[in-house]
Short mmCIF file of C-alpha atoms and ligand atoms in Angstrom, two decimals:
data_model
loop_
_atom_site.label_atom_id
_atom_site.label_comp_id
_atom_site.label_asym_id
_atom_site.label_seq_id
_atom_site.Cartn_x
_atom_site.Cartn_y
_atom_site.Cartn_z
CA MET A 19 0.00 0.00 0.00
CA ASN A 20 1.34 3.36 -1.02
CA ARG A 21 1.73 5.83 1.88
CA GLN A 22 1.78 8.91 -0.44
CA SER A 23 -1.77 8.45 -1.58
CA ASP A 24 -2.98 7.26 1.83
CA SER A 25 -4.29 10.61 3.08
CA LYS A 26 -6.20 11.21 -0.17
CA ARG A 27 -7.76 7.78 0.10
CA ALA A 28 -8.71 8.42 3.69
CA ALA A 29 -10.40 11.68 2.70
CA ARG A 30 -12.50 9.76 0.16
CA GLY A 31 -13.19 7.11 2.74
CA GLY A 32 -10.58 4.74 1.27
CA CYS A 33 -7.71 3.06 3.09
CA PRO A 34 -6.39 5.09 6.05
CA PRO A 35 -2.60 5.40 6.43
CA LEU A 36 -0.75 2.35 7.69
CA PHE A 37 2.00 2.51 10.29
CA THR A 38 4.33 -0.26 11.29
CA GLU A 39 3.95 -1.08 14.98
CA ARG A 40 4.78 -3.89 17.34
CA LEU A 41 1.60 -5.12 18.97
CA GLU A 42 1.47 -7.43 21.93
CA SER A 43 -1.31 -9.20 23.79
CA TRP A 44 -2.07 -9.20 27.51
CA GLY A 45 0.16 -12.14 28.41
CA ARG A 46 3.15 -10.24 26.88
CA LEU A 47 4.40 -13.56 25.62
CA ARG A 48 3.47 -13.02 21.98
CA SER A 49 4.03 -9.89 19.91
CA GLY A 50 4.62 -9.07 16.26
CA LEU A 51 5.46 -6.24 13.87
CA THR A 52 2.41 -5.44 11.81
CA GLN A 53 0.98 -2.68 9.63
CA VAL A 54 -1.65 -0.93 11.69
CA ALA A 55 -4.66 0.84 10.19
CA ARG A 56 -6.91 3.04 12.33
CA PRO A 57 -10.23 3.39 10.52
CA GLU A 58 -12.59 6.18 11.54
CA LEU A 59 -15.42 5.42 9.13
CA SER A 60 -17.06 2.22 7.98
CA SER A 61 -15.89 3.03 4.44
CA HIS A 62 -12.30 2.90 5.72
CA LEU A 63 -12.84 -0.78 6.54
CA ARG A 64 -13.76 -1.43 2.91
CA GLY A 65 -10.76 0.65 1.80
CA ILE A 66 -8.39 -1.45 3.93
CA LEU A 67 -9.71 -4.62 2.40
CA ALA A 68 -9.52 -3.26 -1.15
CA ALA A 69 -5.91 -2.07 -0.69
CA ARG A 70 -4.55 -5.10 1.17
CA THR A 71 -2.77 -6.71 -1.86
CA SER A 72 -1.67 -10.14 -0.68
CA LYS A 73 -1.60 -9.26 3.02
CA LYS A 74 -3.83 -10.94 5.57
CA VAL A 75 -6.13 -8.76 7.69
CA LEU A 76 -7.20 -8.99 11.35
CA GLY A 77 -9.38 -6.93 13.70
CA PHE A 78 -7.83 -5.75 16.99
CA GLY A 79 -9.78 -4.50 20.02
CA ARG A 80 -7.58 -3.59 23.00
CA GLY A 81 -5.25 -6.61 22.91
CA LEU A 82 -6.70 -8.07 26.10
CA SER A 83 -6.63 -11.61 24.84
CA TYR A 84 -3.67 -13.35 26.42
CA GLY A 85 -2.04 -15.21 23.53
CA ASP A 86 -1.66 -14.69 19.77
CA ALA A 87 -5.33 -14.44 18.71
CA CYS A 88 -5.04 -10.68 18.17
CA ILE A 89 -1.53 -10.71 16.63
CA ASN A 90 -1.03 -10.64 12.86
CA THR A 91 2.73 -10.54 12.30
CA GLY A 92 3.85 -9.18 8.92
CA ASN A 93 0.28 -8.44 7.88
CA VAL A 94 -2.40 -5.79 8.41
CA THR A 95 -4.05 -5.17 11.78
CA VAL A 96 -7.18 -3.05 12.02
CA LYS A 97 -7.36 -1.19 15.33
CA PHE A 98 -10.90 -0.33 16.26
CA ASN A 99 -10.06 2.45 18.77
CA SER A 100 -11.79 5.17 16.71
CA LEU A 101 -14.79 3.08 15.66
CA ASP A 102 -16.11 3.37 19.18
CA HIS A 103 -19.40 5.23 18.94
CA LEU A 104 -22.58 4.52 20.78
CA LEU A 105 -25.11 4.79 17.95
CA THR A 106 -28.56 4.33 19.47
CA PHE A 107 -29.87 3.52 22.93
CA ASP A 108 -33.46 2.85 23.91
CA PRO A 109 -33.56 3.42 27.69
CA GLY A 110 -37.09 1.96 27.87
CA LYS A 111 -36.19 -1.40 26.33
CA GLY A 112 -32.46 -1.54 27.11
CA ILE A 113 -31.45 -2.02 23.49
CA LEU A 114 -28.15 -0.55 22.43
CA THR A 115 -26.46 -0.29 19.05
CA CYS A 116 -22.80 0.60 18.94
CA GLU A 117 -19.62 0.35 16.92
CA ALA A 118 -17.38 -2.59 17.70
CA GLY A 119 -14.52 -0.54 19.21
CA ILE A 120 -16.43 0.82 22.19
CA THR A 121 -15.16 -0.59 25.49
CA LEU A 122 -17.29 -2.33 28.09
CA GLU A 123 -16.47 0.43 30.57
CA GLU A 124 -17.79 3.08 28.17
CA ILE A 125 -21.01 1.12 27.70
CA ILE A 126 -21.55 0.73 31.45
CA ARG A 127 -20.98 4.42 32.11
CA ALA A 128 -23.53 5.32 29.42
CA VAL A 129 -26.30 2.90 30.37
CA LEU A 130 -26.05 2.35 34.14
CA PRO A 131 -27.62 5.73 35.07
CA HIS A 132 -30.69 4.54 33.10
CA GLY A 133 -30.89 1.27 35.10
CA TRP A 134 -29.15 -1.08 32.64
CA PHE A 135 -26.01 -3.18 32.83
CA LEU A 136 -24.06 -5.48 30.52
CA PRO A 137 -25.80 -8.85 30.20
CA VAL A 138 -22.41 -10.61 30.31
CA THR A 139 -19.00 -9.26 31.20
CA PRO A 140 -15.54 -10.78 31.50
CA GLY A 141 -13.27 -9.98 34.47
CA THR A 142 -12.04 -6.68 33.02
CA CYS A 143 -14.02 -3.70 31.73
CA TYR A 144 -11.37 -2.53 29.26
CA PRO A 145 -11.94 -4.80 26.23
CA THR A 146 -14.09 -3.79 23.26
CA ILE A 147 -17.53 -5.21 22.62
CA GLY A 148 -16.34 -6.41 19.18
CA GLY A 149 -13.37 -8.26 20.70
CA CYS A 150 -15.68 -9.77 23.32
CA PHE A 151 -18.10 -11.03 20.67
CA ALA A 152 -15.20 -12.44 18.62
CA ALA A 153 -14.14 -14.45 21.71
CA ASP A 154 -17.78 -14.99 22.80
CA VAL A 155 -16.76 -14.15 26.35
CA HIS A 156 -18.36 -15.63 29.45
CA GLY A 157 -18.84 -13.97 32.81
CA LYS A 158 -19.61 -14.93 36.39
CA ASN A 159 -23.24 -15.53 35.31
CA HIS A 160 -22.59 -18.07 32.56
CA HIS A 161 -24.51 -20.77 34.46
CA VAL A 162 -27.62 -18.53 34.25
CA ASP A 163 -27.25 -16.21 31.25
CA GLY A 164 -24.86 -17.98 28.87
CA SER A 165 -22.14 -16.13 26.99
CA LEU A 166 -22.22 -12.73 25.30
CA ALA A 167 -23.50 -14.01 21.94
CA ARG A 168 -26.81 -15.00 23.54
CA HIS A 169 -27.57 -11.31 24.14
CA ILE A 170 -26.44 -9.95 20.78
CA ARG A 171 -29.42 -9.22 18.52
CA TRP A 172 -27.41 -8.78 15.35
CA ILE A 173 -23.96 -7.86 14.12
CA GLU A 174 -22.81 -6.10 10.97
CA ILE A 175 -19.62 -7.56 9.59
CA LEU A 176 -17.43 -6.78 6.59
CA THR A 177 -16.60 -10.08 4.97
CA ALA A 178 -13.95 -10.91 2.39
CA SER A 179 -16.45 -10.18 -0.41
CA GLY A 180 -16.03 -6.48 0.47
CA LYS A 181 -19.69 -6.24 1.51
CA PHE A 182 -21.20 -5.60 4.90
CA ALA A 183 -23.52 -8.38 6.04
CA ARG A 184 -26.02 -8.08 8.89
CA CYS A 185 -26.45 -11.42 10.58
CA SER A 186 -28.20 -12.77 13.63
CA ARG A 187 -29.49 -16.02 15.04
CA LYS A 188 -32.26 -15.87 12.41
CA LYS A 189 -30.61 -14.20 9.40
CA ASP A 190 -27.43 -15.74 8.02
CA ARG A 191 -27.30 -17.81 11.20
CA ASP A 192 -24.20 -19.76 10.11
CA LEU A 193 -22.13 -16.61 9.79
CA PHE A 194 -23.37 -15.33 13.17
CA LEU A 195 -22.47 -18.60 14.90
CA ALA A 196 -19.09 -18.82 13.15
CA THR A 197 -18.25 -15.25 14.20
CA ALA A 198 -19.26 -15.67 17.88
CA GLY A 199 -16.06 -17.18 19.28
CA GLY A 200 -14.51 -17.23 15.78
CA MET A 201 -11.60 -15.03 16.94
CA GLY A 202 -11.91 -12.45 14.15
CA LEU A 203 -11.44 -14.97 11.34
CA THR A 204 -14.73 -14.45 9.49
CA GLY A 205 -14.38 -10.68 8.92
CA LEU A 206 -14.28 -7.25 10.55
CA ILE A 207 -17.15 -6.74 12.97
CA TYR A 208 -18.30 -3.16 12.51
CA ARG A 209 -21.51 -2.76 14.53
CA LEU A 210 -23.53 -4.75 17.06
CA SER A 211 -26.91 -4.50 18.71
CA LEU A 212 -27.30 -5.89 22.21
CA LYS A 213 -29.99 -6.36 24.79
CA LEU A 214 -28.92 -5.10 28.20
CA LYS A 215 -29.79 -6.39 31.67
CA ARG A 216 -32.20 -4.43 33.90
CA VAL A 217 -30.71 -3.41 37.27
CA HIS A 218 -32.10 -1.19 40.02
CA THR A 219 -28.82 -0.08 41.60
CA GLY A 220 -25.13 0.05 40.72
CA TYR A 221 -24.31 -2.25 43.64
CA VAL A 222 -24.00 -5.98 44.07
CA TYR A 223 -25.14 -7.98 47.07
CA ALA A 224 -22.32 -10.49 47.57
CA GLU A 225 -21.68 -13.46 49.80
CA ARG A 226 -18.22 -14.91 50.38
CA ILE A 227 -17.86 -18.47 51.62
CA ARG A 228 -14.59 -19.99 52.86
CA VAL A 229 -14.00 -23.65 51.94
CA HIS A 230 -11.24 -26.08 52.82
CA SER A 231 -11.10 -28.65 50.03
CA LEU A 232 -11.84 -29.04 46.34
CA ARG A 233 -14.78 -31.38 47.01
CA GLU A 234 -16.32 -28.88 49.41
CA MET A 235 -15.69 -26.05 46.95
CA MET A 236 -17.44 -27.85 44.09
CA ASP A 237 -20.38 -28.91 46.27
CA VAL A 238 -20.90 -25.36 47.59
CA ILE A 239 -20.63 -23.90 44.06
CA GLU A 240 -23.29 -26.32 42.79
CA VAL A 241 -25.69 -25.35 45.57
CA GLY A 242 -24.87 -21.62 45.20
CA ASP A 243 -25.34 -21.65 41.41
CA ALA A 244 -28.98 -22.67 41.83
CA ASP A 245 -29.75 -19.46 43.75
CA TRP A 246 -27.24 -16.87 42.70
CA GLU A 247 -26.88 -14.95 39.45
CA TYR A 248 -23.11 -14.58 39.75
CA SER A 249 -20.66 -17.11 41.05
CA VAL A 250 -16.88 -17.41 40.91
CA SER A 251 -14.26 -18.99 43.13
CA TRP A 252 -10.71 -18.20 43.97
CA LEU A 253 -8.56 -21.07 45.07
CA ASP A 254 -5.15 -21.26 46.62
CA GLY A 255 -2.99 -22.88 43.96
CA ALA A 256 -0.12 -23.06 46.45
CA ALA A 257 -2.05 -25.13 49.01
CA PRO A 258 -0.48 -28.47 49.98
CA ASP A 259 -2.10 -31.66 48.59
CA ARG A 260 -4.16 -32.35 51.74
CA GLU A 261 -5.76 -28.88 51.50
CA MET A 262 -5.99 -28.75 47.72
CA GLY A 263 -8.93 -26.60 46.67
CA ARG A 264 -9.09 -24.41 49.77
CA GLY A 265 -10.25 -20.94 48.91
CA GLU A 266 -13.22 -18.65 48.69
CA ILE A 267 -16.47 -18.73 46.73
CA ILE A 268 -17.92 -15.36 45.79
CA LEU A 269 -21.63 -15.26 44.96
CA GLY A 270 -23.60 -12.21 43.98
CA ARG A 271 -26.71 -10.61 42.56
CA HIS A 272 -27.54 -7.02 41.65
CA ALA A 273 -28.65 -5.24 44.82
CA GLU A 274 -32.15 -3.79 45.19
CA PRO A 275 -32.53 -0.19 46.45
CA GLU A 276 -33.96 -1.30 49.80
CA GLN A 277 -30.73 -3.21 50.49
CA LEU A 278 -28.69 -0.01 50.29
CA SER A 279 -27.97 2.39 53.12
CA PHE A 280 -30.25 5.41 53.29
CA LYS A 281 -27.51 7.65 51.87
CA ARG A 282 -26.83 5.40 48.86
CA ARG A 283 -30.54 4.82 48.18
CA SER A 284 -31.06 8.44 47.12
CA SER A 285 -28.64 8.02 44.18
CA PRO A 286 -28.29 4.26 43.64
CA PHE A 287 -26.42 4.53 40.35
CA ILE A 288 -23.90 7.17 41.31
CA ILE A 289 -20.67 5.53 42.35
CA ARG A 290 -17.45 7.44 42.40
CA THR A 291 -14.81 5.22 40.84
CA ARG A 292 -11.16 6.11 40.80
CA PRO A 293 -9.04 5.18 37.77
CA GLY A 294 -6.82 2.20 38.58
CA ILE A 295 -3.23 2.93 39.58
CA SER A 296 -0.71 2.12 36.83
CA LEU A 297 2.56 0.26 37.03
CA PRO A 298 4.98 2.77 35.50
CA VAL A 299 7.56 0.28 34.20
CA THR A 300 7.90 -3.34 33.28
CA SER A 301 10.01 -5.29 35.68
CA PRO A 302 12.91 -6.97 33.81
CA VAL A 303 12.20 -10.19 35.72
CA SER A 304 8.97 -11.63 37.01
CA LEU A 305 8.04 -10.31 40.44
CA VAL A 306 5.52 -13.13 40.65
CA GLY A 307 7.16 -16.32 41.89
CA SER A 308 6.16 -19.24 44.07
CA LEU A 309 7.31 -17.42 47.23
CA SER A 310 5.31 -14.24 46.56
CA THR A 311 2.32 -16.34 45.52
CA ARG A 312 2.38 -18.39 48.74
CA LEU A 313 2.69 -15.18 50.76
CA PHE A 314 -0.13 -13.45 48.89
CA ASN A 315 -2.44 -16.43 49.15
CA SER A 316 -1.95 -16.92 52.87
CA LEU A 317 -2.46 -13.17 53.47
CA TYR A 318 -5.61 -13.29 51.37
CA LEU A 319 -6.98 -16.22 53.34
CA ARG A 320 -6.08 -14.53 56.61
CA ARG A 321 -7.76 -11.30 55.47
CA SER A 322 -11.02 -13.12 54.93
CA GLY A 323 -10.91 -14.07 58.65
CA SER A 324 -12.19 -17.14 60.41
CA ARG A 325 -15.86 -16.64 59.58
CA ARG A 326 -17.17 -19.12 57.05
CA LYS A 327 -19.63 -16.69 55.44
CA ARG A 328 -19.52 -12.93 54.94
CA ARG A 329 -22.08 -10.74 53.23
CA GLU A 330 -21.54 -7.28 51.79
CA ILE A 331 -22.93 -4.71 49.39
CA ILE A 332 -20.25 -3.57 46.99
CA PRO A 333 -20.06 -1.23 43.96
CA TRP A 334 -20.22 -2.84 40.51
CA ASN A 335 -16.59 -2.11 39.63
CA ILE A 336 -15.25 -3.82 42.76
CA PHE A 337 -17.41 -6.91 42.33
CA PHE A 338 -16.92 -7.41 38.59
CA TYR A 339 -13.44 -6.01 38.01
CA PRO A 340 -11.21 -6.41 41.07
CA LEU A 341 -8.13 -6.88 38.86
CA ASP A 342 -8.69 -3.54 37.10
CA ALA A 343 -7.70 -1.74 40.32
CA VAL A 344 -4.10 -1.92 39.06
CA ARG A 345 -3.77 -0.97 35.39
CA GLU A 346 -1.27 -3.03 33.39
CA TRP A 347 -0.68 -5.49 36.22
CA ASN A 348 0.61 -7.84 33.51
CA ARG A 349 3.92 -5.93 33.73
CA LEU A 350 4.57 -7.57 37.10
CA TYR A 351 5.41 -10.76 35.21
CA GLY A 352 8.47 -9.23 33.61
CA ARG A 353 9.66 -9.31 30.01
CA LYS A 354 9.04 -13.01 29.47
CA GLY A 355 5.36 -12.57 30.24
CA PHE A 356 2.90 -15.12 31.54
CA VAL A 357 0.33 -17.64 30.45
CA GLN A 358 -3.22 -18.05 31.56
CA TYR A 359 -4.10 -21.69 31.00
CA GLN A 360 -7.90 -21.89 31.04
CA PHE A 361 -9.66 -25.14 30.34
CA VAL A 362 -13.15 -26.53 30.77
CA ALA A 363 -14.03 -30.18 31.45
CA PRO A 364 -17.52 -31.70 31.32
CA ASP A 365 -19.48 -31.91 34.59
CA GLU A 366 -18.81 -35.56 35.35
CA ALA A 367 -15.07 -35.22 34.64
CA GLY A 368 -14.64 -31.86 36.39
CA TYR A 369 -13.40 -33.01 39.78
CA SER A 370 -10.82 -35.34 38.32
CA ALA A 371 -9.55 -32.87 35.69
CA VAL A 372 -9.30 -29.92 38.10
CA GLY A 373 -7.65 -32.02 40.81
CA LEU A 374 -5.09 -33.49 38.41
CA ALA A 375 -4.26 -30.07 36.94
CA LEU A 376 -3.62 -28.59 40.39
CA GLN A 377 -1.48 -31.57 41.42
CA ILE A 378 0.64 -31.39 38.27
CA CYS A 379 1.26 -27.67 38.78
CA GLN A 380 2.33 -28.34 42.38
CA ARG A 381 4.63 -31.21 41.50
CA SER A 382 6.32 -29.41 38.64
CA GLY A 383 6.87 -26.27 40.74
CA HIS A 384 4.77 -24.07 38.43
CA ILE A 385 2.56 -22.69 41.19
CA PRO A 386 -0.32 -20.68 39.73
CA SER A 387 -0.24 -17.09 40.95
CA LEU A 388 -4.00 -16.96 40.39
CA ALA A 389 -6.44 -19.87 40.17
CA VAL A 390 -10.11 -19.33 39.40
CA LEU A 391 -12.80 -22.02 39.24
CA LYS A 392 -16.30 -21.67 37.84
CA ARG A 393 -19.15 -23.69 36.39
CA LEU A 394 -20.19 -23.10 32.79
CA GLY A 395 -23.27 -23.92 30.73
CA GLU A 396 -23.96 -24.52 27.03
CA LYS A 397 -21.94 -22.89 24.24
CA GLU A 398 -23.35 -20.43 21.68
CA GLY A 399 -20.98 -20.16 18.70
CA LEU A 400 -19.34 -22.99 16.74
CA LEU A 401 -15.93 -22.30 18.29
CA SER A 402 -17.17 -20.88 21.60
CA PHE A 403 -15.28 -22.13 24.61
CA PRO A 404 -18.00 -23.07 27.14
CA MET A 405 -19.57 -26.48 27.69
CA PRO A 406 -21.63 -27.64 30.68
CA GLY A 407 -18.89 -28.32 33.18
CA TRP A 408 -16.07 -26.83 35.21
CA THR A 409 -13.58 -24.24 34.05
CA LEU A 410 -10.27 -23.62 35.79
CA ALA A 411 -8.04 -20.65 34.87
CA LEU A 412 -4.42 -20.72 36.03
CA ASP A 413 -2.02 -17.76 35.71
CA MET A 414 1.63 -18.78 35.55
CA PRO A 415 4.82 -16.83 34.79
CA VAL A 416 6.82 -18.13 31.83
CA ARG A 417 9.69 -20.18 33.23
CA HIS A 418 11.79 -23.07 32.07
CA GLY A 419 9.68 -26.22 31.72
CA LEU A 420 6.30 -24.45 31.72
CA PHE A 421 5.37 -25.41 28.15
CA ARG A 422 6.27 -29.05 28.72
CA MET A 423 3.96 -29.10 31.71
CA LEU A 424 1.16 -27.41 29.73
CA ASP A 425 1.47 -30.10 27.03
CA GLU A 426 0.80 -32.62 29.79
CA LEU A 427 -2.23 -30.62 30.92
CA ASP A 428 -3.52 -30.58 27.30
CA ARG A 429 -3.46 -34.39 27.27
CA ILE A 430 -5.41 -34.51 30.53
CA VAL A 431 -7.96 -32.00 29.22
CA ILE A 432 -8.43 -34.02 26.01
CA ASP A 433 -8.71 -37.31 27.93
CA HIS A 434 -11.43 -35.72 30.08
CA GLY A 435 -13.36 -34.45 27.01
CA GLY A 436 -12.57 -30.78 27.63
CA ARG A 437 -10.94 -27.87 25.85
CA VAL A 438 -8.66 -24.85 26.26
CA TYR A 439 -9.96 -21.28 25.74
CA LEU A 440 -8.64 -19.77 22.49
CA ALA A 441 -8.79 -16.19 23.87
CA LYS A 442 -6.16 -17.20 26.43
CA ASP A 443 -4.10 -19.58 24.33
CA ALA A 444 -0.61 -19.02 22.89
CA ARG A 445 0.78 -22.53 22.44
CA LEU A 446 -1.77 -25.24 21.69
CA SER A 447 -0.84 -27.62 18.86
CA PRO A 448 -3.03 -28.02 15.73
CA GLY A 449 -3.76 -31.65 16.73
CA SER A 450 -4.82 -30.78 20.29
CA PHE A 451 -7.00 -27.95 18.98
CA ARG A 452 -8.88 -30.35 16.69
CA ALA A 453 -9.33 -32.87 19.49
CA MET A 454 -10.76 -30.15 21.75
CA TYR A 455 -13.05 -28.42 19.25
CA PRO A 456 -15.24 -31.07 17.57
CA SER A 457 -17.32 -28.36 15.79
CA PHE A 458 -14.22 -27.13 13.95
CA PRO A 459 -15.14 -28.85 10.61
CA GLU A 460 -18.57 -27.15 10.69
CA TRP A 461 -16.91 -23.80 11.42
CA LEU A 462 -14.42 -24.34 8.59
CA GLU A 463 -17.26 -24.91 6.14
CA VAL A 464 -18.68 -21.45 6.93
CA LYS A 465 -15.20 -19.89 6.92
CA ARG A 466 -14.60 -21.28 3.41
CA ARG A 467 -17.92 -19.98 2.19
CA VAL A 468 -17.38 -16.41 3.45
CA ASP A 469 -13.58 -16.23 3.16
CA PRO A 470 -12.39 -18.74 0.53
CA GLU A 471 -8.95 -17.09 0.25
CA ASP A 472 -8.37 -16.97 4.01
CA VAL A 473 -8.03 -13.17 4.00
CA PHE A 474 -8.80 -12.94 7.72
CA SER A 475 -6.04 -14.68 9.54
CA SER A 476 -3.89 -14.31 12.67
CA ASP A 477 -0.74 -15.74 14.23
CA MET A 478 -3.09 -18.08 16.12
CA SER A 479 -4.99 -19.26 13.03
CA ARG A 480 -1.70 -19.94 11.23
CA ARG A 481 -0.25 -21.75 14.26
CA LEU A 482 -3.36 -23.93 14.52
CA ALA A 483 -3.69 -24.32 10.71
CA MET A 484 -7.30 -23.17 10.94
CA ASN A 485 -7.67 -22.94 7.15
CA ARG A 486 -7.69 -26.71 6.63
CA GLU A 487 -9.34 -29.81 8.09
CA GLU A 488 -6.28 -31.83 8.95
CA ALA A 489 -3.51 -30.93 11.36
CA ASP A 490 -0.79 -32.76 9.28
C1 LIG B 18 -7.87 -9.30 33.31
C2 LIG B 18 -8.63 -10.07 32.26
C3 LIG B 18 -9.75 -10.78 32.64
C4 LIG B 18 -10.48 -11.51 31.67
N1 LIG B 18 -11.58 -12.21 32.08
C5 LIG B 18 -12.30 -12.92 31.17
C6 LIG B 18 -13.47 -13.61 31.56
O1 LIG B 18 -13.88 -13.61 32.72
N2 LIG B 18 -14.16 -14.29 30.59
C7 LIG B 18 -13.77 -14.29 29.28
O2 LIG B 18 -14.45 -14.91 28.46
N3 LIG B 18 -12.66 -13.63 28.88
C8 LIG B 18 -11.92 -12.95 29.80
N4 LIG B 18 -10.80 -12.25 29.40
C9 LIG B 18 -10.41 -12.29 27.99
C10 LIG B 18 -10.95 -11.10 27.19
O3 LIG B 18 -12.25 -10.74 27.61
C11 LIG B 18 -11.04 -11.49 25.71
O4 LIG B 18 -9.81 -11.95 25.26
C12 LIG B 18 -11.53 -10.36 24.78
O5 LIG B 18 -11.64 -10.93 23.50
C13 LIG B 18 -10.55 -9.18 24.72
O6 LIG B 18 -11.16 -8.16 23.95
P1 LIG B 18 -10.31 -7.08 23.12
O7 LIG B 18 -11.28 -6.04 22.70
O8 LIG B 18 -9.13 -6.63 23.89
O9 LIG B 18 -9.91 -7.93 21.84
P2 LIG B 18 -8.45 -8.35 21.31
O10 LIG B 18 -7.73 -9.05 22.39
O11 LIG B 18 -7.80 -7.21 20.68
O12 LIG B 18 -8.90 -9.42 20.21
C14 LIG B 18 -9.50 -10.64 20.58
C15 LIG B 18 -10.01 -11.34 19.32
O13 LIG B 18 -11.07 -10.58 18.76
C16 LIG B 18 -10.80 -10.23 17.42
N5 LIG B 18 -11.38 -8.90 17.20
C17 LIG B 18 -11.27 -7.81 18.00
N6 LIG B 18 -12.01 -6.81 17.51
C18 LIG B 18 -12.58 -7.25 16.37
C19 LIG B 18 -13.45 -6.68 15.39
N7 LIG B 18 -13.95 -5.46 15.51
N8 LIG B 18 -13.80 -7.44 14.33
C20 LIG B 18 -13.35 -8.71 14.20
N9 LIG B 18 -12.54 -9.30 15.10
C21 LIG B 18 -12.16 -8.59 16.17
C22 LIG B 18 -9.29 -10.28 17.30
O14 LIG B 18 -8.89 -10.55 15.97
C23 LIG B 18 -8.93 -11.43 18.24
O15 LIG B 18 -9.06 -12.65 17.58
C24 LIG B 18 -10.06 -11.51 30.32
C25 LIG B 18 -8.93 -10.77 29.94
C26 LIG B 18 -8.22 -10.07 30.90
C27 LIG B 18 -7.00 -9.29 30.48
#
């Protein structure tokens, strides 16, 4: 693409200028030099596609996926930062239409004063709605409300044909289901319409329950899930074998005005939130090791005291996004970065898969700095991650021997009929991917129909050979 004529093209709504940049994802483990385009108009998206020559193209939200799903080394990356407008909002029905680059935080700030909240949110409010649809994210309410795609009424996507297509569960259903969880490989998502969740305050009524073993944790989660809208559990990945699974279950539901103090009741949606503190520099080495993890975990457990149950009313940002309190906390892991290994195993295999994974981490010395357990329900898209069962997410700094251990975990996950989450993955093999995602051939059929030349591609799709049936 010729830089000289770029500005003229942009003025006509053609291809905006391209700049070479190194982009990295949240885990800081994968990065790549790429030509970045920053469209401001929908016509720019078409222009990028028309001018791409032989280069591959990929949408990029805020790079909050952990692995290489948002990296497109040597090709063109379309950053959606400026396609971030809220287009229409019906405060009576809670229906919102927006461009794909708007962040979850921006949506919440716009709709919460009118008594609406996101129907599904991941554990950070900084990603874009387009990036969240492409990963078909799940939240703490997956057991009740499913993943994000369930609440999306329609999307408008620019496919390789150069035309915008509006698709939904009813219209061009295949394309909709291949795009939900399709990691940006079916086209550039431009606009979405979503149905929000009615809330009566900006607070959450939460209950924390201390547990002392994995069996107890899973039993309490199962009982809690029947009554509570939100449920997530933190477990101490550094606990010795006999106390494996000790931790805390956090249940919640949106608070009603009468549950608030008199002072808060007069303005139930007004919550003063402070921007998270930022880590100014990246540490050259990981500050997260087994010693700091053990220390943190035991302090955390001590902080929650000896009481088995605690109840509290907390603001939305503290309940849904505790990790956002420190911006760019990923820098703590140093230059080598970290991996979040998140897998799901079917209900009946959950206890065995989770227990084995924790034991293997312990024995190999790769103590997870963060371990989160949750129950999931049915999946929405063809490549969506969820399945009825148990998901465990383990954060681990990159150290010698980590990838060998993760290969072992892959085998356990496959043997238990589970899968690894693509939005977090940076190292799965093409064979393991196929064993974990049985709907892949169906997805590939749609991909071939809408993108026969594999225009939309990423470092992940090339690593996993997602343009062909066989792994080789
Ligand atoms: C602290 C933290 C907590 C998290 N918690 C959860 C959680 O609880 N549940 C969960 O499911 N996920 C969770 N995630 C993962 C995160 O929600 C997803 O990876 C999400 O996709 C990131 O969105 P993004 O806008 O940054 O997209 P990116 O990371 O930039 O991109 C993700 C994918 O979407 C594609 N994409 C982005 N925008 C577009 C577009 N407009 N058109 C086409 N394709 C596009 C990219 O090509 C890529 O494949 C968490 C991440 C972090 C950092």
